[in-house]
XYZ file of C-alpha atoms in Angstrom:
687
model
C 97.606 220.658 102.301
C 93.975 221.780 102.251
C 92.071 221.906 98.978
C 91.918 225.495 97.681
C 88.641 227.079 96.665
C 88.266 226.648 92.863
C 89.145 229.757 90.881
C 86.268 229.257 88.474
C 83.813 229.021 91.379
C 84.465 232.601 92.497
C 81.232 234.546 91.965
C 81.515 237.816 90.070
C 84.762 239.816 90.448
C 85.297 239.620 86.683
C 88.022 242.269 86.622
C 89.948 240.619 89.433
C 89.887 237.244 87.732
C 90.814 238.726 84.362
C 93.791 240.638 85.784
C 95.094 237.535 87.541
C 94.705 235.389 84.433
C 96.512 237.933 82.248
C 99.476 237.832 84.603
C 99.361 234.036 84.623
C 99.702 234.161 80.849
C 102.435 236.831 80.904
C 104.161 237.732 84.196
C 105.880 240.512 82.231
C 102.644 242.498 82.620
C 104.013 243.398 86.033
C 101.722 241.896 88.642
C 98.379 242.867 90.138
C 97.456 245.106 93.035
C 93.997 244.214 94.359
C 92.354 247.011 96.353
C 89.083 246.571 98.164
C 87.093 246.294 101.325
C 87.417 243.299 103.598
C 85.513 240.130 102.747
C 85.533 240.524 98.953
C 87.357 237.277 98.010
C 90.691 238.997 97.339
C 92.793 236.355 99.078
C 90.505 233.518 97.984
C 90.925 234.355 94.301
C 94.696 234.732 94.549
C 95.176 231.439 96.371
C 92.840 229.708 93.929
C 94.953 230.893 90.991
C 97.899 228.723 92.059
C 95.938 225.560 91.217
C 95.481 226.810 87.637
C 99.141 227.482 86.962
C 100.680 224.893 84.630
C 103.373 222.648 86.056
C 106.988 223.749 85.588
C 110.079 221.780 84.583
C 112.963 222.267 87.028
C 116.492 220.955 87.441
C 116.430 218.136 89.987
C 117.835 219.261 93.327
C 118.142 222.944 92.368
C 116.876 225.166 95.177
C 116.347 228.034 92.714
C 113.994 226.246 90.265
C 116.240 226.550 87.223
C 114.668 225.496 83.928
C 116.483 222.372 82.587
C 116.284 223.635 78.990
C 117.931 226.976 79.868
C 119.474 226.894 83.355
C 120.632 230.115 84.951
C 124.414 230.329 84.393
C 124.776 232.335 87.639
C 122.692 229.964 89.764
C 124.296 229.510 93.214
C 123.569 225.774 92.964
C 125.013 225.600 89.440
C 126.371 225.327 86.942
C 123.753 222.958 85.545
C 123.973 220.999 82.329
C 121.196 221.329 79.786
C 119.027 218.237 79.914
C 115.876 216.651 81.230
C 114.412 217.796 84.515
C 111.503 216.981 86.760
C 108.022 218.456 86.814
C 106.408 220.001 89.852
C 103.411 222.282 90.459
C 104.021 226.010 90.311
C 104.421 227.351 93.834
C 102.471 230.087 95.520
C 104.636 231.707 98.177
C 103.103 234.060 100.745
C 105.160 236.910 102.179
C 104.063 237.714 105.742
C 103.752 241.385 106.686
C 106.226 240.912 109.538
C 108.887 239.137 107.447
C 112.510 240.205 107.755
C 114.790 241.169 104.891
C 116.746 237.924 105.339
C 113.556 235.902 105.030
C 112.712 237.683 101.788
C 116.034 237.685 99.931
C 117.869 234.926 101.770
C 120.702 234.877 104.278
C 124.377 234.005 104.343
C 125.904 231.703 106.950
C 128.273 234.287 108.400
C 130.107 231.795 110.601
C 131.025 229.565 107.653
C 131.844 232.559 105.476
C 134.363 233.846 108.043
C 135.786 230.543 109.237
C 135.786 228.532 105.995
C 135.589 231.216 103.310
C 132.618 229.573 101.571
C 129.412 231.127 100.283
C 126.870 229.210 102.313
C 123.644 230.823 101.144
C 120.189 229.958 102.431
C 117.561 230.957 99.809
C 114.690 233.232 100.770
C 111.126 233.618 99.600
C 112.167 235.280 96.327
C 113.986 232.092 95.339
C 111.040 229.923 96.379
C 108.676 232.040 94.250
C 110.794 231.869 91.075
C 108.570 230.734 88.179
C 105.533 230.793 90.463
C 103.379 233.274 92.403
C 104.516 235.605 95.167
C 101.525 236.786 97.176
C 101.663 239.682 99.645
C 98.503 240.115 101.680
C 98.078 243.613 103.156
C 100.959 244.888 101.026
C 100.282 248.429 102.226
C 101.350 247.377 105.729
C 104.656 245.897 104.535
C 107.754 247.866 105.493
C 108.901 250.210 102.755
C 112.376 248.706 102.374
C 110.840 245.240 101.833
C 108.460 246.631 99.221
C 111.419 248.253 97.454
C 113.354 244.961 97.418
C 110.304 243.069 96.240
C 109.498 245.401 93.368
C 113.135 245.715 92.300
C 113.390 241.931 92.051
C 110.118 241.767 90.110
C 111.326 244.436 87.674
C 114.821 242.975 87.128
C 113.899 239.305 87.294
C 116.757 238.682 89.721
C 117.614 239.059 93.398
C 120.963 240.361 94.614
C 122.306 239.753 98.109
C 125.343 241.779 99.176
C 126.692 241.103 102.654
C 130.168 241.996 103.979
C 131.900 241.526 100.634
C 130.052 238.336 99.709
C 127.774 238.609 96.676
C 125.041 236.205 95.577
C 122.695 236.591 92.619
C 119.881 234.323 91.484
C 116.936 234.505 89.101
C 113.631 235.660 90.584
C 110.852 235.888 88.017
C 107.390 235.507 89.478
C 103.810 236.647 89.266
C 103.533 239.360 91.926
C 100.128 239.824 93.540
C 99.415 242.241 96.358
C 96.120 242.779 98.153
C 95.191 245.676 100.424
C 92.330 247.391 102.177
C 92.637 251.160 101.504
C 91.047 251.873 104.889
C 94.288 250.687 106.496
C 96.512 253.079 104.581
C 97.725 253.651 101.038
C 100.859 252.707 99.191
C 103.118 255.536 98.113
C 102.370 256.694 94.537
C 105.806 255.642 93.293
C 105.185 252.125 94.616
C 101.702 252.018 93.157
C 103.260 252.734 89.781
C 105.447 249.642 90.041
C 102.439 247.317 89.979
C 101.429 246.581 86.413
C 97.667 246.365 86.931
C 95.263 247.345 89.665
C 91.731 246.204 90.372
C 89.143 247.725 92.688
C 86.853 245.102 94.214
C 83.682 245.536 96.236
C 80.964 243.221 97.468
C 77.996 242.910 95.161
C 74.814 244.741 96.130
C 72.655 242.256 94.176
C 70.841 239.903 96.565
C 70.868 236.990 94.094
C 74.634 237.193 93.649
C 75.227 237.464 97.381
C 73.029 234.399 97.913
C 75.128 232.449 95.420
C 78.351 233.517 97.167
C 77.062 232.220 100.505
C 75.711 229.019 98.940
C 79.027 228.140 97.297
C 81.069 229.012 100.360
C 78.957 226.830 102.625
C 79.138 223.961 100.135
C 82.922 224.280 100.017
C 83.252 224.387 103.808
C 81.102 221.262 104.164
C 83.063 219.203 101.617
C 86.135 220.918 100.063
C 87.195 217.907 97.981
C 83.710 217.216 96.681
C 83.125 220.874 95.849
C 86.458 221.080 94.003
C 85.608 217.924 92.069
C 82.398 219.523 90.762
C 84.464 222.364 89.285
C 87.320 220.205 87.988
C 86.268 220.402 84.336
C 86.095 224.213 84.388
C 89.466 224.370 86.114
C 91.033 222.099 83.496
C 89.571 224.198 80.696
C 91.011 227.433 82.077
C 94.402 225.805 82.703
C 94.492 224.665 79.074
C 93.517 228.152 77.919
C 96.421 229.670 79.882
C 98.841 227.262 78.195
C 97.406 228.039 74.760
C 97.604 231.800 75.363
C 101.246 231.501 76.455
C 102.091 229.717 73.213
C 100.187 232.261 71.120
C 101.583 235.361 72.845
C 104.841 235.631 70.842
C 102.794 235.687 67.629
C 100.560 238.617 68.645
C 101.177 241.766 66.584
C 100.814 245.204 68.141
C 100.267 247.448 65.125
C 100.937 251.163 64.781
C 97.261 252.022 65.236
C 96.767 250.431 68.672
C 100.226 251.580 69.735
C 99.305 255.158 68.862
C 96.084 254.800 70.854
C 98.102 253.589 73.857
C 100.495 256.525 73.683
C 97.662 259.036 73.193
C 95.710 257.604 76.134
C 98.671 257.822 78.510
C 99.368 261.387 77.353
C 95.715 262.408 77.700
C 95.565 261.174 81.301
C 98.908 262.809 82.130
C 100.501 259.772 83.725
C 104.107 260.191 84.815
C 106.926 258.455 82.974
C 106.727 255.745 80.328
C 105.959 252.704 82.460
C 102.221 253.077 81.846
C 102.715 252.935 78.056
C 104.814 249.788 78.317
C 102.417 248.067 80.713
C 99.428 248.947 78.522
C 101.199 247.538 75.452
C 102.011 244.271 77.230
C 98.508 244.009 78.668
C 96.831 244.654 75.307
C 98.901 241.961 73.571
C 98.164 239.527 76.408
C 94.443 240.285 76.134
C 94.605 239.448 72.439
C 96.400 236.162 73.166
C 93.846 235.345 75.885
C 91.088 235.878 73.335
C 92.882 233.613 70.846
C 93.820 236.408 68.420
C 97.133 237.422 66.878
C 96.236 241.095 66.455
C 95.474 243.757 69.016
C 92.082 245.474 68.715
C 90.794 248.755 70.105
C 88.819 246.842 72.728
C 92.099 245.380 74.022
C 93.573 248.862 74.364
C 90.492 250.073 76.218
C 90.517 247.148 78.651
C 94.265 247.558 79.148
C 93.737 251.219 80.061
C 91.049 250.328 82.614
C 93.434 247.930 84.328
C 96.754 249.769 83.991
C 95.944 253.467 84.450
C 93.593 254.081 87.416
C 96.298 253.826 90.104
C 98.652 255.952 88.016
C 96.163 258.817 87.891
C 96.790 259.849 91.510
C 98.219 263.356 91.371
C 98.539 263.599 95.139
C 98.207 261.083 97.998
C 94.575 261.960 98.698
C 93.304 261.433 95.157
C 91.161 258.337 94.738
C 92.226 255.996 91.925
C 89.907 256.173 88.962
C 89.539 256.810 85.263
C 87.114 258.974 83.304
C 85.730 256.426 80.853
C 84.061 259.051 78.659
C 87.420 260.764 78.201
C 88.996 257.372 77.505
C 86.467 256.593 74.769
C 86.929 260.038 73.208
C 90.695 259.593 73.122
C 90.497 256.124 71.589
C 88.049 257.358 68.956
C 90.120 260.437 68.148
C 93.337 258.492 67.671
C 91.789 255.375 66.230
C 92.051 256.742 62.725
C 89.452 254.243 61.540
C 91.852 251.520 62.624
C 90.375 249.009 64.991
C 93.258 246.546 65.037
C 96.815 246.752 63.766
C 96.532 249.437 61.140
C 95.441 247.205 58.290
C 91.709 246.872 58.879
C 88.868 249.184 57.909
C 86.621 251.259 60.086
C 83.853 248.646 60.077
C 85.875 246.357 62.333
C 86.567 249.068 64.868
C 82.935 250.050 64.920
C 81.931 246.583 66.083
C 84.826 245.918 68.410
C 83.217 247.579 71.408
C 80.420 244.982 71.406
C 82.621 241.988 70.721
C 83.302 239.610 73.587
C 86.580 237.684 73.246
C 85.095 234.682 74.999
C 81.595 235.057 76.468
C 81.850 231.689 78.157
C 85.347 232.193 79.580
C 86.007 232.627 83.284
C 86.702 236.312 82.817
C 83.198 236.944 81.559
C 84.537 239.219 78.826
C 86.509 241.432 81.198
C 84.499 244.374 82.406
C 85.499 247.642 84.003
C 86.901 248.175 87.481
C 84.521 250.025 89.798
C 85.689 253.597 90.061
C 84.112 254.581 93.367
C 83.426 252.963 96.709
C 79.936 252.030 97.844
C 79.492 255.245 99.783
C 81.209 257.614 97.379
C 79.211 260.429 95.964
C 77.716 261.360 99.313
C 78.460 264.770 100.677
C 78.065 265.167 104.415
C 77.775 268.902 104.110
C 75.461 269.153 101.109
C 72.270 268.861 103.133
C 73.336 271.798 105.281
C 74.434 274.170 102.567
C 71.038 275.817 102.176
C 70.797 276.538 105.895
C 74.259 277.988 106.329
C 74.668 280.303 109.298
C 77.002 283.327 109.263
C 80.179 283.001 111.310
C 79.779 283.797 114.978
C 82.212 283.852 117.876
C 80.421 282.047 120.714
C 76.840 281.425 119.581
C 75.802 278.938 122.263
C 74.816 280.177 125.711
C 74.050 276.720 127.045
C 77.518 275.327 126.391
C 75.981 272.405 124.500
C 77.138 271.333 121.073
C 74.895 273.214 118.637
C 72.755 271.334 116.196
C 72.918 272.092 112.458
C 71.303 275.415 111.747
C 71.635 276.532 115.381
C 75.030 278.225 115.467
C 76.900 275.471 113.599
C 78.796 276.439 110.487
C 78.638 274.314 107.360
C 81.985 272.683 106.486
C 84.372 274.840 104.460
C 86.983 273.634 102.018
C 90.615 273.544 103.050
C 93.042 276.074 101.639
C 95.811 274.933 99.312
C 98.254 272.682 101.214
C 101.915 273.611 101.528
C 105.192 271.959 102.494
C 105.611 272.067 106.272
C 108.543 272.245 108.627
C 109.729 268.925 110.006
C 108.270 268.110 113.411
C 109.940 265.242 115.209
C 109.865 263.477 118.556
C 113.054 263.937 120.604
C 115.226 261.086 121.747
C 115.862 257.716 120.139
C 112.901 255.395 119.566
C 112.466 251.795 118.491
C 109.183 252.016 116.610
C 108.112 250.928 113.146
C 110.262 252.060 110.241
C 109.331 255.458 108.856
C 110.760 258.871 108.089
C 110.059 261.158 111.015
C 112.054 260.673 114.228
C 115.407 259.124 115.091
C 115.231 255.443 116.025
C 117.168 252.198 116.262
C 116.291 250.313 113.094
C 117.423 247.411 110.928
C 118.411 249.873 108.221
C 120.370 253.080 108.439
C 123.858 254.184 109.413
C 125.874 251.907 111.682
C 126.424 253.454 115.106
C 127.917 250.566 117.100
C 127.842 246.855 117.842
C 126.330 244.487 120.385
C 125.966 240.784 120.995
C 123.158 239.351 118.843
C 119.850 238.588 120.498
C 118.492 235.658 118.526
C 119.474 235.169 114.882
C 122.294 237.341 113.541
C 120.992 239.636 110.803
C 123.492 242.496 110.414
C 127.091 241.490 111.101
C 129.495 244.126 112.405
C 132.641 242.697 110.832
C 135.238 244.853 112.589
C 133.718 244.217 116.022
C 133.529 240.471 115.311
C 137.186 240.271 114.300
C 138.142 242.375 117.317
C 136.264 239.994 119.631
C 137.804 236.858 118.069
C 141.402 238.078 117.658
C 142.584 237.744 121.301
C 141.600 234.061 121.437
C 143.320 232.741 118.298
C 146.338 231.192 120.092
C 144.143 229.548 122.740
C 141.949 228.099 119.986
C 144.929 226.517 118.280
C 144.915 228.595 115.127
C 147.598 227.326 112.740
C 146.537 228.497 109.294
C 145.550 231.808 107.709
C 141.865 231.443 108.541
C 140.352 233.175 111.550
C 138.872 230.821 114.160
C 135.456 232.332 114.889
C 132.939 231.085 117.400
C 129.370 232.031 118.040
C 130.288 234.176 121.039
C 132.527 236.327 118.836
C 129.768 237.462 116.500
C 128.593 241.032 116.895
C 125.361 242.533 115.635
C 125.583 245.994 114.091
C 123.381 248.586 115.749
C 121.957 251.037 113.262
C 120.164 254.321 113.443
C 117.463 255.355 111.016
C 114.012 256.900 111.191
C 110.741 255.706 112.625
C 107.105 256.518 111.971
C 105.127 258.034 114.818
C 101.515 258.398 115.856
C 100.575 261.966 114.961
C 97.418 262.879 116.861
C 95.714 266.049 115.646
C 93.609 267.891 118.229
C 91.642 270.489 116.279
C 89.647 273.374 117.733
C 86.312 273.485 115.846
C 84.602 276.055 118.078
C 82.904 279.279 117.153
C 86.037 281.327 117.771
C 87.615 279.434 114.856
C 84.535 279.575 112.654
C 85.289 282.585 110.471
C 85.299 281.087 106.994
C 88.612 282.444 105.795
C 90.274 281.518 109.059
C 88.922 277.957 109.193
C 89.888 277.401 105.586
C 93.475 278.346 106.451
C 93.412 276.084 109.512
C 92.170 273.137 107.488
C 94.824 273.851 104.883
C 97.492 273.718 107.577
C 96.179 270.438 108.998
C 95.919 268.981 105.495
C 99.545 269.999 104.902
C 100.572 268.203 108.084
C 98.572 265.170 106.983
C 100.462 265.123 103.696
C 103.687 265.273 105.652
C 102.495 262.389 107.860
C 101.640 260.360 104.747
C 105.120 260.840 103.319
C 106.772 259.960 106.621
C 104.708 256.753 107.077
C 102.984 257.820 110.298
C 99.768 256.678 111.854
C 97.333 259.536 112.374
C 94.315 260.262 114.542
C 91.917 263.188 114.755
C 90.262 264.617 117.876
C 88.008 267.667 117.615
C 86.378 269.798 120.292
C 83.516 272.302 120.215
C 80.295 272.979 122.119
C 80.792 271.155 125.394
C 82.707 268.003 124.448
C 85.683 266.598 122.606
C 85.170 263.690 120.253
C 87.344 261.246 118.357
C 86.626 262.079 114.735
C 89.046 259.376 113.573
C 90.709 256.731 115.776
C 94.441 256.235 115.102
C 94.872 254.624 111.713
C 97.381 254.205 108.905
C 94.852 255.636 106.446
C 95.814 259.284 106.129
C 93.196 259.493 103.361
C 90.457 258.819 105.911
C 91.742 261.639 108.094
C 91.661 264.030 105.132
C 88.040 263.074 104.405
C 87.006 263.647 108.033
C 88.814 266.975 108.065
C 87.029 268.128 104.911
C 83.596 267.486 106.434
C 84.442 268.995 109.828
C 81.763 271.532 110.939
C 82.460 274.367 113.360
C 80.565 276.412 115.954
C 79.822 276.612 119.661
C 81.990 277.191 122.689
C 85.612 276.110 123.159
C 85.885 273.133 125.546
C 89.699 272.984 125.359
C 90.005 270.821 128.467
C 87.511 268.271 127.102
C 89.467 268.021 123.844
C 92.775 267.519 125.654
C 91.334 264.916 128.003
C 89.861 262.990 125.082
C 93.248 263.095 123.344
C 94.908 261.855 126.537
C 92.563 258.850 126.599
C 93.341 258.079 122.944
C 97.100 258.145 123.566
C 96.757 256.016 126.702
C 94.939 253.278 124.788
C 97.360 253.432 121.858
C 100.310 253.184 124.235
C 98.917 249.840 125.416
C 98.295 248.617 121.874
C 101.639 249.657 120.420
C 104.104 250.703 123.124
C 107.014 251.027 120.678
C 105.310 253.721 118.572
C 105.916 257.154 120.050
C 103.324 259.893 119.778
C 103.437 263.469 118.551
C 100.410 265.584 119.474
C 99.574 268.569 117.268
C 97.051 270.949 118.841
C 95.503 273.384 116.359
C 93.803 276.223 118.252
C 93.865 279.898 119.146
C 94.267 278.910 122.789
C 90.911 280.169 124.057
C 88.989 278.097 126.599
C 85.299 278.751 127.316
C 82.312 276.796 128.567
C 81.888 275.118 131.926
C 83.285 276.148 135.325
C 86.856 277.516 135.368
C 87.607 276.522 131.758
C 91.094 278.084 131.674
C 92.241 276.429 134.921
C 90.828 273.061 133.866
C 92.559 273.306 130.470
C 95.874 274.016 132.211
C 95.525 270.955 134.443
C 94.649 268.792 131.433
C 97.684 270.091 129.526
C 100.037 269.282 132.390
C 99.021 265.609 132.114
C 100.817 265.428 128.773
C 103.895 267.132 130.187
C 103.976 264.596 133.022
C 103.739 261.701 130.556
C 106.502 263.129 128.374
C 104.292 263.366 125.280
C 105.894 265.402 122.512
C 103.560 268.194 121.470
C 103.354 271.282 119.310
C 100.653 273.957 119.309
C 99.764 275.578 115.992
C 98.688 279.099 116.984
C 95.687 280.129 114.866
C 95.131 283.471 116.543
C 94.786 286.328 114.069
C 94.132 290.052 114.108
C 96.077 293.073 115.348
C 95.553 292.209 119.025
C 96.988 288.839 120.101
C 96.512 287.387 123.557
C 99.259 284.767 123.319
C 97.024 282.046 124.739
C 98.397 279.359 122.402
C 101.911 280.039 123.671
C 100.729 279.648 127.248
C 99.095 276.346 126.339
C 102.338 275.134 124.739
C 104.170 275.974 127.955
C 101.701 273.928 129.999
C 102.091 271.012 127.561
C 105.865 271.227 127.708
C 105.941 271.691 123.934
C 106.449 274.370 121.312
C 104.080 276.923 119.774
C 104.303 277.912 116.106
C 102.141 280.212 114.023
C 100.590 279.198 110.735
C 103.263 281.205 108.904
C 106.097 279.588 110.868
C 104.726 276.165 109.979
C 105.669 276.634 106.341
C 108.933 275.046 105.250
C 109.909 278.176 103.328
C 109.250 280.462 106.290
C 112.206 282.541 107.480
C 111.115 281.946 111.072
C 113.019 279.144 112.811
C 111.270 276.058 114.139
C 112.757 273.819 116.827
C 112.955 270.299 115.405
C 112.632 268.604 118.773
C 109.271 269.864 119.880
C 110.101 269.388 123.529
C 113.083 271.696 123.389
C 111.325 274.236 125.567
C 110.688 271.702 128.293
C 114.362 270.681 128.369
C 115.451 274.317 128.719
C 112.890 274.825 131.472
C 114.242 271.799 133.300
């Protein structure tokens, strides 16, 4: 096995290292979610942590790493007698994004279970990670049902496998670490809440620090063993400190004063539920133990809040994680009551605690505060145009060219309040990635039939298996009560669930849509559909058209947040090149079909249906629309036409697309107007 990069050699990233070390001391903190841009040492730091973990005592031959001093009474390899064991390094187990449920929780030998009646259980990754580290890179890309299983096991400290009446349970206590790049999509808020701590990481903008990063990485690549040897003393020191903190942790006292500060902080930031309070309490006590103290100070509470609350502050999916540190300090001061530790010290101690460093020379560098904003946050694409705002116009450009700012282009307007939308789905039965939008054949869902397994058997259809084996029992010489089952008799259950789709938004940003109140409503509708796409685990893309061209504002991505940002800064003005927008969307779908043929697309065109600019714009738009109908692309047109006189152009466009047209009012879930769920219903009736 290759030599890992030394943990203590990681440059900067103080909060990341501190969060990992706190969980190494006390896995009860609940794990770490590391969020950040690519190339910021997320994976390097996590893999380096495994070398610092103290060795564990295990029962010899136990596949579930039972502790010899207190073996698990329900261990599938047990029962074990209390006694001496063997020592081995703590494991770091990586969960691949494409792993199956059986690989995660383990699998039963169905053939032996049916033929011999024995529980032949093959442990999964949860068993391998017991008393070690379970690392999930790109956790935001992991299927939801696997994330649920993973977090349930981490919360309960055990894994349960229930298959066709056979039940297996084993201990599964591990340090859970997930890393993700927010650009590739977010975790659901309820899953974010299940991670104890979160850390935002970003590359340093200091040239000296970046130079040191490159220098150390090159030295490691040239001679991994020699580089690790130079950091051996620091690694040994940190390993010893982890052991000492583990021993001290049970003696740490969380007094009424710090506990009141924790409760007041969680209430002030309006976090949901009580998990945040519990995680903060555990983190604060672990911080005290890491600093070598037996009492919790106000500085521990503050650091615990910075690590445990930012990801719990998201009130909706498009909110960026973060914490108002001024508000945090005010809350801690208000509820400190002159108590800087456990309720027994005077105000002098609390006054100095903010400047005290638990261990200036330690690898955590005294903690620090997670960065609250990305490197390009705080910029406002529309701010430079606000002073030159142009009144709304219908078709300001005579040349047909995309207008430049201040020449017929409208400054971006804010979206109206989002609302719950009707369900739009793709007709038929797909086989795409798991999600919540359209019907699909999936590994999870209701059983609809059986088939012969292709490859490894994962979901046994018991009745179909028995039915296939029953006619052959006499020929196979069956003499006892057991059923003689062969491989050819096994049947895989076919199940129907829901898949995620590619929802491609094609938004009209022309002058005819530029009236401020109207565009605000349009953006609100698109934002509502984006929220729906987020909840249904879709990929999204954004194509806009105005002036003379259509452009890809956002290529298809899992980051619905990015689409919301692009939508917010979308300017309007110019002519309506409907055909150009549709043709650009057709190119996007063609490329995505090659990249991911299993993921079906749903195109949502947001327009009033007008087509201007260029020769024969209406005829050209009709021909472009019929391309989608020929390809069988599911589509819906959101009709944004307003006013007492309506031309019905959006409905005509929907007919050309072979889709359905809905008004902004009909798009609302609480609307009394009906909405066809299968958006190609019109095309089927026409056929």
